[in-house]
């Protein structure tokens, strides 16, 4: 029997994207909307989140904005409950929400560590746990947004890098656990990304950030920083039928930066 041709169309599918109010999450949401998906969008900035939802609706798609703090149990539980109540199903979970921290072992404190792990690891674990039955029912899939920081070593992002390494292993473990039930789990790892997320971490002004980004791009083999649409394209590919036999993989979207990472290139400002 001939198999059906692979498709990257999400017509009739329901996709949940966390951290959807800006940056990579916004780009992911808009791409899925253009490809036919109905969307549950999670974020903490209500006005920005609703603006993204309106842009998704402009593509003729249902978009449900859910304001929540996923670092709390109540936040995860409400997102799972409201998504399933509204749509009645879930086909793709994109765990994109995250927080960064520029610090070192000698300069950090446990509050920073707890904040990073609460959102970057615990929230992903909790939300995926809550929605796994719905994904099993649709033979859906999960795409986690990690970072090359999880698999490369440089000074200045200790708890963040640790959290992304944990997320990478979470992908491997859950991919193996859920494969017999028809659910795939994969990771996309951006490299240096042009975003307000990164600018907030550096503390640079717009002019300083533009200069820093231009300098940093010289160390990227393909010559430019990652953009939200680069990550979104890979997420959609992994979530689609075109990747029906792909699970437990970690795909870097970094222009080759992981081959050139050294502390002096990426950390030019003393961490706080």
Short mmCIF file of C-alpha atoms in Angstrom, two decimals, residues 4-270:
data_model
loop_
_atom_site.label_atom_id
_atom_site.label_comp_id
_atom_site.label_asym_id
_atom_site.label_seq_id
_atom_site.Cartn_x
_atom_site.Cartn_y
_atom_site.Cartn_z
CA UNK A 4 0.32 9.30 1.68
CA UNK A 5 2.59 12.08 0.41
CA UNK A 6 4.12 14.14 3.22
CA UNK A 7 2.54 17.53 3.82
CA UNK A 8 3.48 20.65 5.76
CA UNK A 9 -0.15 21.80 5.87
CA UNK A 10 -1.73 22.12 9.33
CA UNK A 11 -5.33 22.60 8.23
CA UNK A 12 -7.62 21.39 11.02
CA UNK A 13 -4.73 20.96 13.45
CA UNK A 14 -4.47 22.68 16.84
CA UNK A 15 -1.08 24.06 17.85
CA UNK A 16 -0.17 25.47 21.27
CA UNK A 17 2.78 27.89 21.33
CA UNK A 18 4.21 29.19 24.59
CA UNK A 19 6.14 32.44 24.79
CA UNK A 20 4.10 33.58 21.79
CA UNK A 21 3.90 37.31 22.48
CA UNK A 22 7.19 38.27 20.79
CA UNK A 23 10.34 37.09 19.05
CA UNK A 24 10.69 33.44 18.10
CA UNK A 25 7.31 32.50 19.59
CA UNK A 26 5.53 35.16 17.58
CA UNK A 27 7.22 34.01 14.37
CA UNK A 28 6.24 30.40 15.08
CA UNK A 29 2.61 31.36 15.74
CA UNK A 30 2.31 33.42 12.56
CA UNK A 31 3.82 30.68 10.39
CA UNK A 32 1.48 28.02 11.76
CA UNK A 33 -1.48 30.37 11.18
CA UNK A 34 -0.45 30.86 7.55
CA UNK A 35 -0.30 27.07 7.18
CA UNK A 36 -3.82 26.57 8.44
CA UNK A 37 -3.48 25.79 12.14
CA UNK A 38 -5.78 26.84 14.95
CA UNK A 39 -3.70 28.30 17.75
CA UNK A 40 -3.55 28.52 21.52
CA UNK A 41 -1.05 31.27 22.33
CA UNK A 42 0.53 31.64 25.76
CA UNK A 43 2.40 34.62 27.15
CA UNK A 44 2.63 37.01 30.08
CA UNK A 45 2.39 40.33 28.20
CA UNK A 46 -1.35 40.54 27.57
CA UNK A 47 -1.38 43.43 25.08
CA UNK A 48 1.44 41.96 22.98
CA UNK A 49 -0.13 38.49 23.11
CA UNK A 50 -3.50 39.78 21.92
CA UNK A 51 -1.80 41.65 19.08
CA UNK A 52 -0.17 38.41 17.90
CA UNK A 53 -3.52 36.62 18.16
CA UNK A 54 -5.13 39.29 15.97
CA UNK A 55 -2.42 38.85 13.35
CA UNK A 56 -3.06 35.10 13.36
CA UNK A 57 -6.80 35.70 12.96
CA UNK A 58 -6.02 37.85 9.93
CA UNK A 59 -5.04 34.56 8.25
CA UNK A 60 -8.55 33.33 8.97
CA UNK A 61 -7.51 31.11 11.88
CA UNK A 62 -8.91 30.77 15.37
CA UNK A 63 -6.36 32.06 17.88
CA UNK A 64 -6.91 31.79 21.63
CA UNK A 65 -4.67 34.09 23.74
CA UNK A 66 -3.94 32.70 27.20
CA UNK A 67 -2.17 34.96 29.67
CA UNK A 68 -0.34 32.75 32.15
CA UNK A 69 2.82 32.33 34.18
CA UNK A 70 3.95 28.84 33.24
CA UNK A 71 6.47 28.79 36.07
CA UNK A 72 3.48 28.13 38.36
CA UNK A 73 1.41 24.96 38.57
CA UNK A 74 -1.79 26.99 38.24
CA UNK A 75 -0.50 28.61 35.05
CA UNK A 76 0.24 25.28 33.39
CA UNK A 77 -2.99 23.71 34.57
CA UNK A 78 -5.13 26.60 33.30
CA UNK A 79 -3.41 26.62 29.90
CA UNK A 80 -3.96 22.89 29.44
CA UNK A 81 -7.57 23.06 30.63
CA UNK A 82 -8.59 26.11 28.60
CA UNK A 83 -6.89 24.88 25.42
CA UNK A 84 -8.68 21.53 25.49
CA UNK A 85 -12.00 23.11 26.48
CA UNK A 86 -11.83 25.56 23.59
CA UNK A 87 -10.50 23.29 20.82
CA UNK A 88 -11.28 19.80 22.07
CA UNK A 89 -7.91 18.47 20.91
CA UNK A 90 -4.20 19.23 20.59
CA UNK A 91 -1.92 18.20 17.73
CA UNK A 92 1.31 20.12 18.34
CA UNK A 93 2.84 21.54 21.52
CA UNK A 94 5.65 24.06 21.02
CA UNK A 95 7.48 24.71 24.30
CA UNK A 96 9.15 28.02 23.49
CA UNK A 97 8.77 30.15 26.64
CA UNK A 98 12.04 30.73 28.42
CA UNK A 99 14.11 33.14 30.45
CA UNK A 100 17.81 33.90 30.28
CA UNK A 101 20.44 34.96 32.79
CA UNK A 102 23.95 36.35 32.29
CA UNK A 103 25.91 35.29 35.32
CA UNK A 104 28.65 33.03 36.63
CA UNK A 105 28.93 30.64 39.56
CA UNK A 106 30.64 33.24 41.76
CA UNK A 107 28.22 36.05 40.90
CA UNK A 108 24.89 34.25 40.88
CA UNK A 109 22.46 33.37 43.65
CA UNK A 110 19.86 30.66 44.04
CA UNK A 111 16.98 33.00 43.20
CA UNK A 112 18.32 33.41 39.67
CA UNK A 113 18.89 29.65 39.37
CA UNK A 114 15.34 28.91 40.54
CA UNK A 115 13.78 31.47 38.17
CA UNK A 116 15.59 30.01 35.17
CA UNK A 117 14.83 26.37 35.95
CA UNK A 118 11.21 27.10 36.91
CA UNK A 119 10.37 28.33 33.41
CA UNK A 120 12.96 26.66 31.19
CA UNK A 121 12.67 23.16 32.67
CA UNK A 122 9.90 22.69 35.22
CA UNK A 123 7.24 24.46 33.15
CA UNK A 124 8.09 22.39 30.07
CA UNK A 125 7.97 19.17 32.10
CA UNK A 126 4.66 20.14 33.70
CA UNK A 127 2.83 21.37 30.61
CA UNK A 128 3.99 18.42 28.51
CA UNK A 129 2.90 16.05 31.29
CA UNK A 130 -0.55 17.61 31.43
CA UNK A 131 -1.06 17.57 27.66
CA UNK A 132 0.50 14.18 26.87
CA UNK A 133 -2.87 12.35 26.92
CA UNK A 134 -4.29 14.79 24.36
CA UNK A 135 -1.22 14.36 22.14
CA UNK A 136 -1.48 10.58 22.40
CA UNK A 137 -5.13 10.82 21.30
CA UNK A 138 -4.18 12.70 18.11
CA UNK A 139 -0.78 11.03 17.61
CA UNK A 140 0.59 14.54 17.79
CA UNK A 141 4.04 15.85 18.56
CA UNK A 142 6.12 18.20 20.70
CA UNK A 143 8.79 20.64 19.60
CA UNK A 144 10.95 22.11 22.35
CA UNK A 145 12.92 25.31 21.75
CA UNK A 146 16.34 24.94 23.32
CA UNK A 147 19.62 26.67 22.42
CA UNK A 148 23.09 25.76 21.28
CA UNK A 149 24.02 26.94 24.79
CA UNK A 150 22.81 23.53 25.96
CA UNK A 151 25.52 21.70 24.05
CA UNK A 152 28.37 24.24 23.86
CA UNK A 153 30.50 25.63 26.66
CA UNK A 154 31.29 29.27 27.32
CA UNK A 155 31.45 31.58 30.30
CA UNK A 156 28.58 33.83 31.30
CA UNK A 157 25.30 31.90 31.06
CA UNK A 158 25.69 29.14 33.64
CA UNK A 159 22.09 28.46 34.82
CA UNK A 160 20.65 29.16 31.36
CA UNK A 161 23.04 26.72 29.67
CA UNK A 162 22.34 24.10 32.34
CA UNK A 163 18.60 24.48 31.86
CA UNK A 164 18.90 24.00 28.10
CA UNK A 165 21.05 20.90 28.56
CA UNK A 166 18.32 19.54 30.82
CA UNK A 167 15.70 20.38 28.20
CA UNK A 168 17.70 18.56 25.52
CA UNK A 169 17.79 15.41 27.63
CA UNK A 170 14.09 15.79 28.43
CA UNK A 171 13.47 15.62 24.68
CA UNK A 172 15.46 12.39 24.38
CA UNK A 173 13.74 10.74 27.33
CA UNK A 174 10.19 11.69 26.37
CA UNK A 175 10.78 10.83 22.70
CA UNK A 176 11.66 7.30 23.73
CA UNK A 177 8.83 7.06 26.25
CA UNK A 178 6.09 8.35 23.94
CA UNK A 179 7.20 6.78 20.64
CA UNK A 180 5.22 3.56 21.20
CA UNK A 181 2.12 5.74 21.55
CA UNK A 182 2.76 7.52 18.27
CA UNK A 183 3.92 10.85 19.73
CA UNK A 184 7.13 12.43 18.44
CA UNK A 185 9.30 14.83 20.49
CA UNK A 186 12.05 16.96 18.96
CA UNK A 187 14.16 20.01 19.73
CA UNK A 188 15.21 23.09 17.75
CA UNK A 189 18.30 24.90 19.08
CA UNK A 190 18.78 28.47 17.85
CA UNK A 191 22.18 30.08 17.92
CA UNK A 192 22.81 33.79 18.32
CA UNK A 193 19.40 35.31 17.61
CA UNK A 194 18.59 38.93 16.81
CA UNK A 195 15.89 39.67 19.39
CA UNK A 196 14.85 41.85 22.28
CA UNK A 197 15.37 38.76 24.47
CA UNK A 198 19.10 38.86 23.77
CA UNK A 199 19.30 42.64 24.03
CA UNK A 200 17.73 42.58 27.49
CA UNK A 201 20.36 40.09 28.63
CA UNK A 202 23.25 42.23 27.39
CA UNK A 203 21.84 45.46 28.80
CA UNK A 204 23.01 47.31 25.68
CA UNK A 205 21.31 50.36 24.17
CA UNK A 206 19.93 49.95 20.65
CA UNK A 207 23.14 51.35 19.18
CA UNK A 208 25.40 49.23 21.37
CA UNK A 209 23.38 46.11 20.61
CA UNK A 210 23.50 46.70 16.85
CA UNK A 211 27.29 47.08 17.02
CA UNK A 212 27.66 43.99 19.25
CA UNK A 213 25.46 41.93 16.93
CA UNK A 214 27.44 42.99 13.87
CA UNK A 215 30.70 42.08 15.59
CA UNK A 216 29.33 38.73 16.80
CA UNK A 217 28.12 37.80 13.34
CA UNK A 218 31.72 37.72 12.16
CA UNK A 219 32.13 34.50 14.13
CA UNK A 220 29.16 32.81 12.44
CA UNK A 221 30.28 30.68 9.48
CA UNK A 222 27.17 31.55 7.42
CA UNK A 223 27.61 35.22 8.29
CA UNK A 224 24.40 36.27 10.01
CA UNK A 225 22.50 35.87 13.24
CA UNK A 226 19.41 33.72 13.48
CA UNK A 227 15.99 35.35 13.02
CA UNK A 228 12.63 34.24 14.32
CA UNK A 229 11.47 33.04 10.91
CA UNK A 230 14.51 30.75 10.62
CA UNK A 231 13.51 28.91 13.79
CA UNK A 232 9.81 28.91 12.88
CA UNK A 233 10.51 27.19 9.56
CA UNK A 234 12.37 24.35 11.27
CA UNK A 235 9.70 23.99 13.96
CA UNK A 236 7.00 23.67 11.31
CA UNK A 237 9.06 21.12 9.41
CA UNK A 238 9.59 18.94 12.49
CA UNK A 239 5.92 19.23 13.48
CA UNK A 240 4.68 18.28 10.01
CA UNK A 241 4.05 14.97 8.29
CA UNK A 242 7.28 15.59 6.39
CA UNK A 243 9.07 14.52 9.60
CA UNK A 244 6.83 11.55 10.37
CA UNK A 245 9.78 9.30 11.25
CA UNK A 246 11.83 11.96 13.05
CA UNK A 247 11.88 11.87 16.84
CA UNK A 248 14.41 12.57 19.58
CA UNK A 249 16.53 14.88 17.43
CA UNK A 250 18.06 18.25 18.25
CA UNK A 251 18.36 20.47 15.18
CA UNK A 252 20.68 23.50 15.46
CA UNK A 253 19.57 26.61 13.59
CA UNK A 254 22.70 28.66 14.15
CA UNK A 255 24.54 29.30 10.90
CA UNK A 256 27.30 27.01 12.15
CA UNK A 257 28.05 29.12 15.23
CA UNK A 258 28.33 26.05 17.48
CA UNK A 259 31.62 25.22 15.74
CA UNK A 260 33.11 28.61 16.62
CA UNK A 261 31.80 29.35 20.11
CA UNK A 262 34.41 30.73 22.51
CA UNK A 263 33.82 32.88 25.55
CA UNK A 264 35.70 35.90 24.27
CA UNK A 265 33.51 36.11 21.16
CA UNK A 266 30.11 35.97 22.88
CA UNK A 267 30.73 37.53 26.27
CA UNK A 268 32.30 40.94 25.77
CA UNK A 269 30.66 42.64 28.68
CA UNK A 270 31.35 41.65 32.26
#
